[in-house]
């Protein structure tokens, strides 16, 4: 069974920084794209950033220049460095990974449990 476990959320003042981490574990043969999504109260879930196994990154326009996604393929982990946080960044952040479990031919989407990020003065 594959699991994604996040850490690093919390309360921060506007202009502050947080670093989110997400580690995959279980019977994993390969991981393709990994990413972070967020959902604010009353809003739809949106993609924040994603990164392929080769390192190609994609960002939502609202976080470009402030957030940086990275990954460690050996540790099967993805990170989101969030700087210059704004009130509008308040949301539940969830990591996602396209995982090929051991013994399977296909990739499947797995999700973490989510971590709360609150930006408030």
Short mmCIF file of C-alpha atoms in Angstrom, two decimals:
data_model
loop_
_atom_site.label_atom_id
_atom_site.label_comp_id
_atom_site.label_asym_id
_atom_site.label_seq_id
_atom_site.Cartn_x
_atom_site.Cartn_y
_atom_site.Cartn_z
CA UNK A 1 0.00 0.00 0.00
CA UNK A 2 1.22 3.46 -0.90
CA UNK A 3 0.96 6.37 1.50
CA UNK A 4 1.78 10.05 1.24
CA UNK A 5 2.46 11.83 4.52
CA UNK A 6 2.72 15.61 4.71
CA UNK A 7 4.23 17.86 7.32
CA UNK A 8 5.12 21.48 7.80
CA UNK A 9 1.85 23.36 7.88
CA UNK A 10 0.99 25.92 10.51
CA UNK A 11 0.20 29.52 11.34
CA UNK A 12 2.36 32.28 9.90
CA UNK A 13 2.12 36.04 9.58
CA UNK A 14 1.81 37.73 6.20
CA UNK A 15 5.21 37.96 4.57
CA UNK A 16 6.44 34.90 6.41
CA UNK A 17 7.65 31.55 5.13
CA UNK A 18 6.77 27.91 5.53
CA UNK A 19 8.18 24.71 4.06
CA UNK A 20 5.90 21.78 3.38
CA UNK A 21 7.20 18.24 3.01
CA UNK A 22 5.55 15.13 1.65
CA UNK A 23 7.09 11.66 1.72
CA UNK A 24 5.83 8.63 -0.13
CA UNK A 25 6.17 5.16 1.37
CA UNK A 26 5.10 1.62 0.63
CA UNK A 27 5.61 -0.73 -2.29
CA UNK A 28 6.67 1.81 -4.88
CA UNK A 29 8.35 0.97 -8.17
CA UNK A 30 8.34 4.43 -9.69
CA UNK A 31 6.99 7.93 -9.13
CA UNK A 32 6.23 10.23 -12.03
CA UNK A 33 4.79 13.66 -11.38
CA UNK A 34 4.43 15.02 -7.85
CA UNK A 35 2.59 18.14 -6.85
CA UNK A 36 0.84 20.29 -4.32
CA UNK A 37 -2.80 21.32 -4.41
CA UNK A 38 -4.70 23.61 -2.09
CA UNK A 39 -8.29 24.24 -1.20
CA UNK A 40 -9.48 27.33 0.63
CA UNK A 41 -12.89 27.47 2.34
CA UNK A 42 -15.65 27.91 -0.22
CA UNK A 43 -13.28 27.49 -3.16
CA UNK A 44 -12.39 24.69 -5.52
CA UNK A 45 -9.17 22.77 -5.14
CA UNK A 46 -6.43 24.21 -7.33
CA UNK A 47 -3.00 23.10 -8.43
CA UNK A 48 -0.28 25.12 -6.71
CA UNK A 49 2.82 23.54 -8.22
CA UNK A 50 3.99 20.31 -9.78
CA UNK A 51 7.28 18.71 -10.71
CA UNK A 52 8.06 15.80 -12.99
CA UNK A 53 10.58 13.06 -12.27
CA UNK A 54 12.93 14.88 -14.63
CA UNK A 55 12.60 18.14 -12.70
CA UNK A 56 10.26 20.14 -14.93
CA UNK A 57 8.27 22.49 -12.72
CA UNK A 58 4.89 24.13 -13.17
CA UNK A 59 3.37 26.85 -10.97
CA UNK A 60 0.03 28.56 -10.57
CA UNK A 61 0.29 32.20 -11.60
CA UNK A 62 -0.68 33.30 -8.11
CA UNK A 63 2.42 31.74 -6.52
CA UNK A 64 5.07 32.30 -9.18
CA UNK A 65 8.12 33.98 -7.73
CA UNK A 66 7.06 33.19 -4.17
CA UNK A 67 6.81 29.39 -3.99
CA UNK A 68 9.41 26.82 -5.02
CA UNK A 69 8.73 23.14 -5.53
CA UNK A 70 11.49 20.55 -5.33
CA UNK A 71 11.82 16.82 -4.94
CA UNK A 72 14.24 14.18 -3.75
CA UNK A 73 13.80 11.06 -5.85
CA UNK A 74 15.88 8.94 -3.49
CA UNK A 75 13.76 9.89 -0.50
CA UNK A 76 10.58 9.77 -2.61
CA UNK A 77 9.71 13.21 -1.28
CA UNK A 78 8.41 16.50 -2.59
CA UNK A 79 8.76 19.88 -0.92
CA UNK A 80 7.10 23.26 -1.22
CA UNK A 81 9.02 26.29 -0.01
CA UNK A 82 6.54 29.11 0.47
CA UNK A 83 7.88 32.64 0.88
CA UNK A 84 6.18 36.03 1.08
CA UNK A 85 2.98 34.36 2.21
CA UNK A 86 -0.24 36.27 1.74
CA UNK A 87 -3.62 36.06 3.44
CA UNK A 88 -4.98 34.50 0.25
CA UNK A 89 -2.58 31.55 0.63
CA UNK A 90 -4.60 30.27 3.58
CA UNK A 91 -5.84 26.80 2.65
CA UNK A 92 -5.46 23.08 3.20
CA UNK A 93 -2.46 21.96 1.18
CA UNK A 94 -2.41 18.40 -0.10
CA UNK A 95 0.33 16.57 -1.93
CA UNK A 96 -0.30 14.33 -4.88
CA UNK A 97 1.85 11.80 -6.68
CA UNK A 98 1.52 9.60 -9.73
CA UNK A 99 2.85 6.30 -8.42
CA UNK A 100 3.53 2.99 -10.11
CA UNK A 101 3.19 0.45 -7.30
CA UNK A 102 5.49 -2.56 -7.36
CA UNK A 103 4.00 -5.29 -9.55
CA UNK A 104 1.72 -2.93 -11.45
CA UNK A 105 2.06 -1.57 -14.99
CA UNK A 106 -0.02 1.55 -14.48
CA UNK A 107 0.48 4.73 -12.52
CA UNK A 108 -2.16 5.69 -9.97
CA UNK A 109 -2.86 9.00 -8.29
CA UNK A 110 -2.29 9.07 -4.55
CA UNK A 111 -3.12 11.86 -2.15
CA UNK A 112 -1.88 12.89 1.25
CA UNK A 113 -4.15 13.74 4.14
CA UNK A 114 -3.67 17.48 3.83
CA UNK A 115 -2.01 20.05 6.06
CA UNK A 116 -3.46 23.39 7.11
CA UNK A 117 -1.63 26.59 6.24
CA UNK A 118 -3.03 29.71 7.85
CA UNK A 119 -1.68 33.15 7.06
CA UNK A 120 -2.92 35.68 9.57
CA UNK A 121 -1.75 38.75 11.43
#
